[in-house]
């Protein structure tokens, strides 16, 4: 799908295989449900996801801080 992001597995993110972020299915986020991180996503994927979410939730006027 056009709004899905494929994240390639690597040593940093600890994914066993390539993974797909299904951004169309994101509706809410509850930090209490997160137990622990499994790895880190590189800045390229993180920036793509931030841009999509800002657009998806109508927050495009907010600036994106590149980390």
Coordinates of N, CA and C in Angstrom, one line a residue, residues 10-64:
X10 N 18.0 -5.3 10.5 CA 19.4 -5.0 10.7 C 19.8 -5.2 12.2
X11 N 21.1 -5.1 12.5 CA 21.6 -5.3 13.8 C 21.0 -4.3 14.8
X12 N 20.7 -3.1 14.3 CA 20.2 -2.0 15.2 C 18.8 -2.2 15.7
X13 N 17.9 -2.6 14.7 CA 16.5 -2.7 15.1 C 16.1 -4.1 15.6
X14 N 17.0 -5.1 15.5 CA 16.8 -6.4 16.1 C 15.6 -7.2 15.5
X15 N 15.1 -6.7 14.3 CA 14.1 -7.5 13.6 C 14.6 -8.8 13.0
X16 N 13.9 -9.8 13.1 CA 14.3 -11.1 12.5 C 14.2 -11.1 11.0
X17 N 13.2 -10.4 10.5 CA 12.9 -10.3 9.1 C 12.5 -8.9 8.8
X18 N 12.4 -8.5 7.5 CA 11.9 -7.2 7.2 C 10.5 -7.0 7.7
X19 N 10.1 -5.8 8.1 CA 8.8 -5.6 8.7 C 8.1 -4.5 8.0
X20 N 6.7 -4.5 8.1 CA 5.9 -3.5 7.5 C 5.2 -2.7 8.5
X21 N 5.3 -1.4 8.5 CA 4.5 -0.5 9.3 C 3.2 -0.2 8.6
X22 N 2.1 -0.6 9.1 CA 0.8 -0.4 8.4 C 0.2 0.9 9.0
X23 N 0.7 2.1 8.4 CA 0.3 3.4 8.9 C -1.2 3.7 8.8
X24 N -1.9 3.1 7.9 CA -3.3 3.3 7.8 C -4.1 2.8 9.0
X25 N -3.5 1.8 9.7 CA -4.1 1.2 10.8 C -3.8 1.9 12.2
X26 N -2.9 2.9 12.2 CA -2.6 3.6 13.4 C -3.7 4.5 13.7
X27 N -4.3 4.4 14.9 CA -5.4 5.3 15.3 C -5.0 5.9 16.7
X28 N -4.3 5.2 17.5 CA -3.9 5.8 18.8 C -2.7 5.1 19.3
X29 N -2.1 5.7 20.4 CA -0.8 5.1 20.9 C -0.9 5.2 22.4
X30 N -0.7 4.1 23.1 CA -0.8 4.1 24.6 C 0.6 3.7 25.1
X31 N 1.4 4.6 25.7 CA 2.7 4.3 26.2 C 2.7 3.2 27.3
X32 N 1.5 3.0 28.0 CA 1.5 2.0 29.1 C 1.5 0.6 28.5
X33 N 1.2 0.4 27.2 CA 1.2 -0.9 26.6 C 2.6 -1.3 26.1
X34 N 3.5 -0.4 26.1 CA 4.8 -0.7 25.7 C 5.6 -1.3 26.9
X35 N 6.1 -2.5 26.7 CA 6.9 -3.1 27.8 C 8.3 -2.7 27.8
X36 N 9.0 -2.9 26.6 CA 10.4 -2.5 26.5 C 10.7 -2.4 25.0
X37 N 11.7 -1.6 24.7 CA 12.1 -1.5 23.3 C 12.7 -2.8 22.8
X38 N 12.5 -3.1 21.5 CA 13.2 -4.2 20.9 C 14.4 -3.8 20.1
X39 N 14.5 -2.6 19.8 CA 15.6 -2.1 19.0 C 15.4 -0.6 18.6
X40 N 16.2 -0.1 17.7 CA 16.2 1.3 17.3 C 15.9 1.3 15.8
X41 N 15.1 2.3 15.4 CA 14.8 2.5 14.0 C 15.7 3.7 13.5
X42 N 16.3 3.5 12.3 CA 17.2 4.6 11.9 C 16.4 5.8 11.5
X43 N 17.1 6.9 11.4 CA 16.5 8.2 11.2 C 15.7 8.3 9.9
X44 N 16.1 7.7 8.9 CA 15.4 7.7 7.6 C 13.9 7.2 7.8
X45 N 13.7 6.0 8.4 CA 12.4 5.5 8.6 C 11.6 6.3 9.6
X46 N 12.3 6.8 10.7 CA 11.6 7.6 11.7 C 11.1 8.9 11.1
X47 N 11.8 9.5 10.3 CA 11.4 10.8 9.6 C 10.2 10.5 8.7
X48 N 10.3 9.4 7.9 CA 9.2 9.1 7.0 C 7.9 8.9 7.8
X49 N 8.0 8.1 8.9 CA 6.8 7.9 9.7 C 6.3 9.1 10.4
X50 N 7.2 10.0 10.9 CA 6.7 11.3 11.5 C 6.0 12.1 10.5
X51 N 6.5 12.2 9.3 CA 5.8 13.0 8.2 C 4.5 12.5 7.9
X52 N 4.4 11.1 7.8 CA 3.1 10.5 7.5 C 2.1 10.8 8.6
X53 N 2.5 10.6 9.9 CA 1.6 10.7 11.0 C 1.1 12.2 11.1
X54 N 2.0 13.1 10.9 CA 1.6 14.6 11.0 C 0.5 14.8 9.9
X55 N 0.7 14.3 8.7 CA -0.3 14.5 7.7 C -1.6 13.7 8.0
X56 N -1.5 12.5 8.5 CA -2.6 11.6 8.8 C -3.5 12.2 9.8
X57 N -2.9 12.8 10.9 CA -3.7 13.4 12.0 C -3.9 14.9 11.8
X58 N -3.7 15.4 10.7 CA -3.9 16.9 10.4 C -3.1 17.8 11.2
X59 N -1.8 17.4 11.4 CA -0.9 18.3 12.2 C 0.2 18.8 11.4
X60 N 0.0 18.9 10.1 CA 1.1 19.2 9.1 C 1.8 20.5 9.4
X61 N 1.1 21.5 10.1 CA 1.7 22.8 10.4 C 2.8 22.6 11.5
X62 N 2.8 21.5 12.2 CA 3.8 21.3 13.3 C 5.1 21.0 12.6
X63 N 6.2 21.5 13.2 CA 7.5 21.2 12.6 C 8.0 19.8 13.0
X64 N 8.8 19.2 12.2 CA 9.4 17.9 12.5 C 10.8 18.1 13.0

